[in-house]
mmCIF file of C-alpha atoms in Angstrom:
data_model
loop_
_atom_site.group_PDB
_atom_site.id
_atom_site.type_symbol
_atom_site.label_atom_id
_atom_site.label_comp_id
_atom_site.label_asym_id
_atom_site.label_seq_id
_atom_site.Cartn_x
_atom_site.Cartn_y
_atom_site.Cartn_z
ATOM 1 C CA MET P 7 -91.151 234.395 169.286
ATOM 2 C CA SER P 8 -88.310 234.020 171.802
ATOM 3 C CA LEU P 9 -85.006 235.794 171.191
ATOM 4 C CA SER P 10 -83.086 232.503 171.069
ATOM 5 C CA HIS P 11 -85.500 231.184 168.442
ATOM 6 C CA GLN P 12 -85.092 234.331 166.330
ATOM 7 C CA GLN P 13 -81.318 233.886 166.404
ATOM 8 C CA LYS P 14 -81.547 230.457 164.800
ATOM 9 C CA VAL P 15 -82.506 229.444 161.298
ATOM 10 C CA TYR P 16 -83.871 225.960 160.693
ATOM 11 C CA ILE P 17 -82.273 224.548 157.577
ATOM 12 C CA PRO P 18 -82.943 221.160 155.942
ATOM 13 C CA LYS P 19 -80.617 218.455 157.240
ATOM 14 C CA GLU P 20 -79.528 217.614 153.710
ATOM 15 C CA ALA P 21 -78.123 221.144 153.231
ATOM 16 C CA ARG P 22 -74.695 221.168 151.580
ATOM 17 C CA THR P 23 -71.668 223.001 152.951
ATOM 18 C CA ASN P 24 -68.641 224.175 150.986
ATOM 19 C CA GLN P 25 -65.500 226.046 151.892
ATOM 20 C CA TYR P 26 -62.627 227.115 149.724
ATOM 21 C CA ILE P 27 -59.739 229.506 150.262
ATOM 22 C CA THR P 28 -57.765 231.324 147.597
ATOM 23 C CA ALA P 29 -54.295 232.798 147.964
ATOM 24 C CA GLU P 30 -53.421 235.361 145.292
ATOM 25 C CA ILE P 31 -49.790 236.276 144.619
ATOM 26 C CA LYS P 32 -49.042 239.066 142.168
ATOM 27 C CA VAL P 33 -46.797 237.962 139.291
ATOM 28 C CA THR P 34 -44.055 240.571 138.929
ATOM 29 C CA ASP P 35 -41.246 241.080 136.414
ATOM 30 C CA GLU P 36 -38.786 240.300 139.183
ATOM 31 C CA LEU P 37 -40.443 236.934 139.822
ATOM 32 C CA LEU P 38 -40.618 235.972 136.142
ATOM 33 C CA ASN P 39 -36.981 236.941 135.581
ATOM 34 C CA GLN P 40 -35.930 234.082 137.854
ATOM 35 C CA TYR P 41 -37.019 231.547 135.195
ATOM 36 C CA PRO P 42 -36.310 230.976 131.470
ATOM 37 C CA ASP P 43 -39.965 231.447 130.474
ATOM 38 C CA TYR P 44 -43.536 231.542 131.765
ATOM 39 C CA HIS P 45 -43.955 227.772 131.482
ATOM 40 C CA SER P 46 -40.885 227.050 133.622
ATOM 41 C CA CYS P 47 -42.028 229.574 136.229
ATOM 42 C CA TYR P 48 -45.506 228.135 136.623
ATOM 43 C CA GLN P 49 -44.367 224.497 136.509
ATOM 44 C CA THR P 50 -41.632 225.029 139.091
ATOM 45 C CA LEU P 51 -43.826 226.987 141.486
ATOM 46 C CA SER P 52 -46.714 224.530 141.184
ATOM 47 C CA ARG P 53 -44.424 221.600 142.067
ATOM 48 C CA ILE P 54 -43.285 223.441 145.201
ATOM 49 C CA ILE P 55 -46.897 224.209 146.094
ATOM 50 C CA PHE P 56 -48.198 220.674 145.569
ATOM 51 C CA ASN P 57 -45.351 219.044 147.515
ATOM 52 C CA LEU P 58 -45.813 221.423 150.410
ATOM 53 C CA ALA P 59 -49.607 220.985 150.352
ATOM 54 C CA GLU P 60 -49.207 217.257 150.919
ATOM 55 C CA GLN P 61 -47.023 217.934 153.954
ATOM 56 C CA HIS P 62 -49.819 220.069 155.417
ATOM 57 C CA ASP P 63 -52.532 217.494 154.629
ATOM 58 C CA LEU P 64 -54.205 219.812 152.108
ATOM 59 C CA ARG P 65 -55.694 217.287 149.704
ATOM 60 C CA ASN P 66 -57.548 219.276 147.055
ATOM 61 C CA VAL P 67 -55.312 222.075 145.805
ATOM 62 C CA HIS P 68 -55.166 223.807 142.428
ATOM 63 C CA VAL P 69 -52.860 226.432 140.925
ATOM 64 C CA ILE P 70 -54.350 228.867 138.404
ATOM 65 C CA THR P 71 -52.010 230.884 136.164
ATOM 66 C CA ASN P 72 -54.448 231.848 133.399
ATOM 67 C CA ASP P 73 -56.289 234.473 135.510
ATOM 68 C CA LYS P 74 -59.604 232.615 135.365
ATOM 69 C CA LEU P 75 -62.036 232.943 138.251
ATOM 70 C CA PRO P 76 -62.625 229.813 140.385
ATOM 71 C CA VAL P 77 -66.269 228.917 141.084
ATOM 72 C CA VAL P 78 -66.934 226.070 143.533
ATOM 73 C CA ARG P 79 -70.080 223.967 143.903
ATOM 74 C CA TYR P 80 -71.047 220.716 145.597
ATOM 75 C CA HIS P 81 -71.586 217.629 143.433
ATOM 76 C CA THR P 82 -71.635 213.900 144.008
ATOM 77 C CA GLU P 83 -69.126 213.492 141.175
ATOM 78 C CA ALA P 84 -65.951 215.469 140.559
ATOM 79 C CA TYR P 85 -65.936 217.697 137.486
ATOM 80 C CA CYS P 86 -63.863 220.650 136.385
ATOM 81 C CA PHE P 87 -64.932 222.840 133.467
ATOM 82 C CA GLN P 88 -63.197 225.849 131.982
ATOM 83 C CA THR P 89 -64.874 228.720 130.175
ATOM 84 C CA ALA P 90 -63.163 231.792 128.745
ATOM 85 C CA GLU P 91 -63.075 233.479 132.164
ATOM 86 C CA GLN P 92 -63.986 230.880 134.791
ATOM 87 C CA ILE P 93 -62.940 227.490 136.170
ATOM 88 C CA LEU P 94 -65.876 225.629 137.696
ATOM 89 C CA PHE P 95 -65.070 223.018 140.336
ATOM 90 C CA PHE P 96 -67.773 220.496 141.220
ATOM 91 C CA TYR P 97 -66.854 218.068 144.001
ATOM 92 C CA ASN P 98 -67.896 216.268 147.166
ATOM 93 C CA PRO P 99 -65.671 217.306 150.111
ATOM 94 C CA ALA P 100 -66.171 213.898 151.748
ATOM 95 C CA TYR P 101 -64.058 211.990 149.254
ATOM 96 C CA HIS P 102 -62.766 214.006 146.291
ATOM 97 C CA GLU P 103 -59.069 214.937 146.235
ATOM 98 C CA ALA P 104 -57.034 216.481 143.401
ATOM 99 C CA GLN P 105 -54.046 218.583 142.332
ATOM 100 C CA ASN P 106 -54.087 220.510 139.064
ATOM 101 C CA LEU P 107 -52.212 223.297 137.335
ATOM 102 C CA PHE P 108 -54.348 225.459 135.045
ATOM 103 C CA THR P 109 -52.221 227.439 132.642
ATOM 104 C CA ALA P 110 -52.096 228.734 129.074
ATOM 105 C CA ASP P 111 -49.266 228.674 126.562
ATOM 106 C CA ASN P 112 -47.187 231.864 126.398
ATOM 107 C CA TYR P 113 -49.551 233.674 128.740
ATOM 108 C CA ARG P 114 -48.302 236.102 131.353
ATOM 109 C CA ALA P 115 -50.512 235.811 134.425
ATOM 110 C CA ARG P 116 -51.398 238.915 136.389
ATOM 111 C CA LYS P 117 -51.513 236.776 139.522
ATOM 112 C CA LEU P 118 -50.782 233.255 140.612
ATOM 113 C CA ARG P 119 -53.854 231.942 142.402
ATOM 114 C CA ILE P 120 -53.780 228.904 144.702
ATOM 115 C CA VAL P 121 -57.195 227.357 145.383
ATOM 116 C CA PHE P 122 -57.645 225.191 148.477
ATOM 117 C CA LEU P 123 -60.873 223.150 148.516
ATOM 118 C CA ALA P 124 -61.932 221.910 151.957
ATOM 119 C CA THR P 125 -62.131 218.132 152.338
ATOM 120 C CA GLY P 126 -63.508 215.721 154.902
ATOM 121 C CA ASP P 127 -66.673 215.817 156.999
ATOM 122 C CA GLU P 128 -68.236 218.593 159.091
ATOM 123 C CA ILE P 129 -66.891 221.308 156.815
ATOM 124 C CA ARG P 130 -68.432 224.220 158.688
ATOM 125 C CA SER P 131 -67.381 223.147 162.196
ATOM 126 C CA ASN P 132 -63.845 222.424 160.940
ATOM 127 C CA SER P 133 -63.536 225.639 158.909
ATOM 128 C CA ALA P 134 -61.209 227.367 161.402
ATOM 129 C CA ASN P 135 -58.842 224.390 161.435
ATOM 130 C CA PHE P 136 -58.783 224.378 157.627
ATOM 131 C CA HIS P 137 -58.023 228.107 157.556
ATOM 132 C CA THR P 138 -55.215 227.636 160.094
ATOM 133 C CA ARG P 139 -53.606 224.900 157.983
ATOM 134 C CA VAL P 140 -53.718 227.163 154.925
ATOM 135 C CA GLN P 141 -52.085 229.974 156.932
ATOM 136 C CA GLU P 142 -49.341 227.591 158.096
ATOM 137 C CA PHE P 143 -48.855 226.402 154.522
ATOM 138 C CA LEU P 144 -48.443 229.975 153.238
ATOM 139 C CA ASN P 145 -46.079 230.938 156.053
ATOM 140 C CA GLU P 146 -43.860 228.047 154.991
ATOM 141 C CA LEU P 147 -44.312 228.635 151.246
ATOM 142 C CA MET P 148 -43.341 232.311 151.058
ATOM 143 C CA PRO P 149 -39.661 231.857 152.130
ATOM 144 C CA LYS P 150 -39.328 229.113 149.482
ATOM 145 C CA LEU P 151 -40.175 231.540 146.660
ATOM 146 C CA PRO P 152 -37.239 233.160 144.834
ATOM 147 C CA ILE P 153 -38.494 236.692 145.573
ATOM 148 C CA LYS P 154 -38.998 237.980 149.094
ATOM 149 C CA ASP P 155 -41.713 240.325 150.356
ATOM 150 C CA LEU P 156 -44.344 239.175 147.861
ATOM 151 C CA LYS P 157 -47.832 240.138 149.003
ATOM 152 C CA VAL P 158 -50.545 237.506 149.379
ATOM 153 C CA LYS P 159 -54.284 238.230 149.305
ATOM 154 C CA ILE P 160 -56.334 235.624 151.206
ATOM 155 C CA ARG P 161 -60.013 235.029 150.478
ATOM 156 C CA ASP P 162 -62.055 232.540 152.515
ATOM 157 C CA HIS P 163 -65.426 231.564 151.033
ATOM 158 C CA GLN P 164 -68.051 229.488 152.851
ATOM 159 C CA HIS P 165 -71.416 228.394 151.418
ATOM 160 C CA LEU P 166 -74.454 226.721 152.920
ATOM 161 C CA SER P 167 -76.895 225.707 150.170
ATOM 162 C CA TYR P 168 -80.348 224.101 150.296
ATOM 163 C CA ASP P 169 -83.714 224.004 148.564
ATOM 164 C CA LEU P 170 -86.026 226.556 150.139
ATOM 165 C CA PHE P 171 -88.944 224.206 149.373
ATOM 166 C CA ALA P 172 -87.407 221.036 150.862
ATOM 167 C CA LYS P 173 -90.185 220.668 153.444
ATOM 168 C CA SER P 174 -92.875 220.874 150.752
ATOM 169 C CA LYS P 175 -91.220 217.908 149.044
ATOM 170 C CA GLY P 176 -91.412 215.778 152.191
ATOM 171 C CA ASN P 177 -87.952 216.496 153.631
ATOM 172 C CA LYS P 178 -89.188 217.499 157.068
ATOM 173 C CA GLU P 179 -85.996 217.124 159.121
ATOM 174 C CA THR P 180 -84.223 220.388 159.898
ATOM 175 C CA TYR P 181 -81.217 221.492 161.914
ATOM 176 C CA GLY P 182 -81.199 224.716 163.934
ATOM 177 C CA TYR P 183 -78.180 226.788 162.938
ATOM 178 C CA LYS P 184 -77.041 229.694 165.071
ATOM 179 C CA LEU P 185 -75.088 231.287 162.273
ATOM 180 C CA ARG P 186 -72.149 233.401 163.412
ATOM 181 C CA ALA P 187 -69.672 235.679 161.694
ATOM 182 C CA ILE P 188 -66.410 234.049 160.597
ATOM 183 C CA ALA P 189 -64.093 236.206 162.729
ATOM 184 C CA PRO P 190 -65.602 235.327 166.162
ATOM 185 C CA ARG P 191 -65.989 231.675 165.122
ATOM 186 C CA TYR P 192 -62.317 231.532 164.225
ATOM 187 C CA LYS P 193 -61.219 233.389 167.347
ATOM 188 C CA ALA P 194 -63.057 230.883 169.536
ATOM 189 C CA ARG P 195 -61.060 228.109 167.827
ATOM 190 C CA LYS P 196 -57.666 229.837 168.172
ATOM 191 C CA CYS P 197 -57.414 230.801 164.492
ATOM 192 C CA GLU P 198 -55.931 234.281 164.417
ATOM 193 C CA LEU P 199 -56.956 236.846 161.797
ATOM 194 C CA PRO P 200 -55.453 240.296 161.248
ATOM 195 C CA GLU P 201 -57.420 243.366 162.301
ATOM 196 C CA ASN P 202 -57.985 244.684 158.764
ATOM 197 C CA VAL P 203 -60.285 241.892 157.604
ATOM 198 C CA SER P 204 -62.955 242.722 155.035
ATOM 199 C CA SER P 205 -66.105 240.636 155.426
ATOM 200 C CA LEU P 206 -69.337 240.220 153.510
ATOM 201 C CA THR P 207 -72.377 237.999 154.029
ATOM 202 C CA TYR P 208 -75.107 237.511 151.472
ATOM 203 C CA VAL P 209 -77.712 235.144 150.063
ATOM 204 C CA THR P 210 -78.031 234.233 146.396
ATOM 205 C CA VAL P 211 -80.833 232.533 144.478
ATOM 206 C CA SER P 212 -80.823 231.547 140.805
ATOM 207 C CA LEU P 213 -84.275 231.361 139.239
ATOM 208 C CA PRO P 214 -84.583 229.426 135.943
ATOM 209 C CA LEU P 215 -86.924 231.297 133.605
ATOM 210 C CA SER P 216 -89.301 228.430 132.925
ATOM 211 C CA ARG P 217 -91.798 228.128 130.124
ATOM 212 C CA LYS P 218 -94.599 228.659 132.637
ATOM 213 C CA LEU P 219 -93.108 231.963 133.806
ATOM 214 C CA LYS P 220 -92.561 233.203 130.263
ATOM 215 C CA GLN P 221 -95.948 232.113 128.903
ATOM 216 C CA GLY P 222 -97.778 233.892 131.698
ATOM 217 C CA LEU P 223 -96.154 237.251 130.998
ATOM 218 C CA LEU P 224 -94.983 237.345 127.393
ATOM 219 C CA PRO P 225 -96.985 237.187 124.161
ATOM 220 C CA GLU P 226 -96.027 234.552 121.617
ATOM 221 C CA SER P 227 -92.953 235.516 119.535
ATOM 222 C CA ALA P 228 -92.174 238.377 121.922
ATOM 223 C CA THR P 229 -89.039 240.431 121.290
ATOM 224 C CA ASP P 230 -89.518 242.806 124.233
ATOM 225 C CA PHE P 231 -88.933 240.888 127.453
ATOM 226 C CA SER P 232 -89.311 243.816 129.830
ATOM 227 C CA PRO P 233 -92.753 242.652 131.136
ATOM 228 C CA LEU P 234 -91.124 239.461 132.447
ATOM 229 C CA TYR P 235 -88.120 241.173 133.996
ATOM 230 C CA GLN P 236 -90.134 244.049 135.435
ATOM 231 C CA HIS P 237 -92.605 241.603 136.996
ATOM 232 C CA LEU P 238 -89.773 239.697 138.672
ATOM 233 C CA GLU P 239 -88.023 242.851 139.819
ATOM 234 C CA ASP P 240 -91.168 244.465 141.239
ATOM 235 C CA ASN P 241 -92.173 241.377 143.199
ATOM 236 C CA PHE P 242 -88.634 240.768 144.465
ATOM 237 C CA LEU P 243 -88.243 244.350 145.701
ATOM 238 C CA LYS P 244 -91.711 244.304 147.276
ATOM 239 C CA ALA P 245 -91.072 241.063 149.162
ATOM 240 C CA ALA P 246 -87.682 242.309 150.353
ATOM 241 C CA ALA P 247 -89.068 245.675 151.476
ATOM 242 C CA ASN P 248 -91.704 243.927 153.598
ATOM 243 C CA LYS P 249 -88.869 242.350 155.596
ATOM 244 C CA GLN P 250 -86.699 245.492 155.717
ATOM 245 C CA LEU P 251 -84.064 244.007 153.422
ATOM 246 C CA THR P 252 -82.396 246.897 151.595
ATOM 247 C CA ARG P 253 -79.193 245.617 149.914
ATOM 248 C CA LEU P 254 -80.489 243.894 146.802
ATOM 249 C CA ALA P 255 -79.558 242.898 143.282
ATOM 250 C CA MET P 256 -81.331 241.334 140.319
ATOM 251 C CA ILE P 257 -79.041 240.213 137.498
ATOM 252 C CA ALA P 258 -80.650 238.851 134.319
ATOM 253 C CA ASN P 259 -78.194 239.686 131.564
ATOM 254 C CA GLY P 260 -76.589 236.273 131.044
ATOM 255 C CA LEU P 261 -73.593 237.068 133.266
ATOM 256 C CA THR P 262 -72.549 235.350 136.499
ATOM 257 C CA PRO P 263 -72.896 237.780 139.435
ATOM 258 C CA LEU P 264 -69.840 238.179 141.646
ATOM 259 C CA VAL P 265 -70.492 239.946 144.952
ATOM 260 C CA ARG P 266 -67.821 242.087 146.579
ATOM 261 C CA ASN P 267 -67.475 244.727 149.281
ATOM 262 C CA SER P 268 -67.538 247.983 147.301
ATOM 263 C CA LYS P 269 -65.548 249.785 150.001
ATOM 264 C CA PHE P 270 -62.474 247.615 149.447
ATOM 265 C CA GLU P 271 -62.771 246.070 145.980
ATOM 266 C CA LYS P 272 -62.267 247.503 142.505
ATOM 267 C CA LEU P 273 -65.318 246.399 140.526
ATOM 268 C CA ASP P 274 -64.628 245.527 136.878
ATOM 269 C CA SER P 275 -67.202 243.418 135.053
ATOM 270 C CA LYS P 276 -66.059 241.113 132.252
ATOM 271 C CA ALA P 277 -67.623 239.180 129.386
ATOM 272 C CA GLU P 278 -68.931 236.413 131.693
ATOM 273 C CA VAL P 279 -68.943 238.016 135.138
ATOM 274 C CA GLN P 280 -71.116 240.839 136.477
ATOM 275 C CA MET P 281 -69.387 242.484 139.432
ATOM 276 C CA ILE P 282 -71.809 243.874 142.016
ATOM 277 C CA GLY P 283 -70.584 245.811 145.021
ATOM 278 C CA PHE P 284 -72.242 246.594 148.343
ATOM 279 C CA ASP P 285 -71.142 248.508 151.416
ATOM 280 C CA PRO P 286 -72.590 246.646 154.440
ATOM 281 C CA ASN P 287 -71.977 249.697 156.640
ATOM 282 C CA ALA P 288 -73.992 252.116 154.492
ATOM 283 C CA THR P 289 -77.462 252.930 155.810
ATOM 284 C CA GLU P 290 -79.094 253.984 152.544
ATOM 285 C CA GLN P 291 -80.864 251.495 150.297
ATOM 286 C CA GLN P 292 -78.630 249.790 147.728
ATOM 287 C CA VAL P 293 -80.400 248.235 144.722
ATOM 288 C CA ILE P 294 -78.627 246.950 141.599
ATOM 289 C CA ARG P 295 -80.598 246.016 138.456
ATOM 290 C CA ARG P 296 -78.952 244.560 135.385
ATOM 291 C CA TRP P 297 -81.281 243.224 132.691
ATOM 292 C CA ASP P 298 -81.823 243.894 129.017
ATOM 293 C CA ALA P 299 -85.335 243.994 127.564
ATOM 294 C CA ASP P 300 -84.000 242.689 124.217
ATOM 295 C CA ASN P 301 -82.225 239.653 125.673
ATOM 296 C CA LEU P 302 -84.075 236.604 127.039
ATOM 297 C CA VAL P 303 -81.727 234.728 129.371
ATOM 298 C CA GLU P 304 -82.002 231.263 130.920
ATOM 299 C CA ALA P 305 -81.980 232.388 134.565
ATOM 300 C CA ALA P 306 -82.327 235.440 136.756
ATOM 301 C CA HIS P 307 -80.043 235.818 139.769
ATOM 302 C CA PHE P 308 -81.118 237.501 143.001
ATOM 303 C CA THR P 309 -78.856 238.657 145.830
ATOM 304 C CA ILE P 310 -79.672 239.870 149.340
ATOM 305 C CA VAL P 311 -76.729 241.273 151.329
ATOM 306 C CA ALA P 312 -76.519 241.467 155.116
ATOM 307 C CA GLY P 313 -75.786 244.822 156.705
ATOM 308 C CA ALA P 314 -73.427 245.469 159.598
ATOM 309 C CA LYS P 315 -76.322 245.302 162.077
ATOM 310 C CA ASP P 316 -77.162 241.799 160.839
ATOM 311 C CA CYS P 317 -73.678 240.519 161.665
ATOM 312 C CA ASP P 318 -73.381 240.962 165.412
ATOM 313 C CA ASP P 319 -72.494 238.272 167.942
ATOM 314 C CA ALA P 320 -76.113 237.134 168.181
ATOM 315 C CA GLY P 321 -75.730 235.603 164.735
ATOM 316 C CA TYR P 322 -77.523 235.843 161.424
ATOM 317 C CA GLY P 323 -80.640 233.954 162.424
ATOM 318 C CA ARG P 324 -82.981 236.930 162.255
ATOM 319 C CA PHE P 325 -81.487 238.037 158.924
ATOM 320 C CA MET P 326 -81.835 234.577 157.401
ATOM 321 C CA ASN P 327 -85.390 234.113 158.715
ATOM 322 C CA ASN P 328 -86.317 237.426 157.081
ATOM 323 C CA VAL P 329 -84.595 236.378 153.862
ATOM 324 C CA GLU P 330 -86.447 233.051 153.786
ATOM 325 C CA ALA P 331 -89.787 234.746 154.455
ATOM 326 C CA ALA P 332 -89.136 237.283 151.684
ATOM 327 C CA LEU P 333 -88.106 234.591 149.192
ATOM 328 C CA LYS P 334 -91.153 232.453 149.964
ATOM 329 C CA SER P 335 -93.407 235.482 149.482
ATOM 330 C CA PHE P 336 -91.641 236.295 146.207
ATOM 331 C CA ALA P 337 -91.974 232.690 145.025
ATOM 332 C CA ALA P 338 -95.693 232.661 145.814
ATOM 333 C CA GLU P 339 -96.282 235.921 143.928
ATOM 334 C CA ILE P 340 -94.604 234.637 140.755
ATOM 335 C CA GLY P 341 -96.393 231.288 140.959
ATOM 336 C CA LEU P 342 -93.625 228.794 141.760
ATOM 337 C CA ASP P 343 -94.844 225.326 142.791
ATOM 338 C CA PRO P 344 -92.997 224.289 146.006
ATOM 339 C CA GLU P 345 -93.758 220.605 145.473
ATOM 340 C CA ARG P 346 -92.381 220.459 141.933
ATOM 341 C CA GLU P 347 -89.837 223.259 141.623
ATOM 342 C CA ASP P 348 -86.592 223.954 143.485
ATOM 343 C CA LEU P 349 -85.408 227.314 144.710
ATOM 344 C CA VAL P 350 -81.801 226.712 145.737
ATOM 345 C CA THR P 351 -80.752 229.222 148.372
ATOM 346 C CA ARG P 352 -77.062 229.821 149.086
ATOM 347 C CA PHE P 353 -75.909 231.506 152.285
ATOM 348 C CA HIS P 354 -72.440 232.940 151.635
ATOM 349 C CA GLN P 355 -69.868 234.155 154.146
ATOM 350 C CA HIS P 356 -66.700 235.706 152.788
ATOM 351 C CA ILE P 357 -63.618 237.308 154.351
ATOM 352 C CA SER P 358 -60.464 238.670 152.758
ATOM 353 C CA TYR P 359 -57.207 240.167 153.995
ATOM 354 C CA GLN P 360 -53.595 240.778 153.101
ATOM 355 C CA LEU P 361 -51.110 238.348 154.612
#
């Protein structure tokens, strides 16, 4: 196989792209003391944010003051659901626009989080322009706040999601992506980033635990589900090892996995979220397993994280081709039917820095 071919990954043309950026501002006593109460603080700041967002042509912007975690997914219709710890945004970047304040009565937020959802067409190719507009927005916003020298944490999330079995279902058309790291992509488009940027790239797959999977491995009325989980774990680790993929996680405890760089992030799991941390620069194998033999969950989540050597200027093509090969081998071993079942694969790129 030629080097140029190895550096590309051929992804179904109907693959979905998402981008969203969060700006996190710590809520201090000094900031709150500028207002009569929490409600006045959040309402006043959100009005400033929404008015300024319109001036910068940022059309889907949300302010979160209840400390819930934003989760963003593509959907043909716009929905927003709140759980105890998360806010789930479903939307189509091509035509959905919105402004919302998410707050709670008499609640003191630890941070004020602004969520910018990318809109328009060609999300990936326009990602640097979107990031630049958010930077310009924040540079104009900060002097308008009543307290100076507030710190802002920026997180830029980009997803590329598709069914690994699209071709088996007759969707033959593919597009050759030469996937590149965010920093060089942005630099080529005149979007400046600071030097101390933390970055992480990974792939996630959620596997519904179907009746067929459970019936093949568990006796009727089973209360010990370890044979199912151990079977999935063993086959996942085996398939990954065959492609020299060493930063891995299997989460099957009912929690939503949240991937972070363990070198820079404090990892605190909550009631709904399982924090999992990886150091992409570490050379030793990193495997995280979180499942409970007494608890049968609806889905198992698998994560494969790229190492520093996978993120050079040549792109992520070789990494993604190895990931796809490993996932297809895993799927075959556990008996998934490519023509009838989906295996949605999400390629994530994430950067964060202090503004």
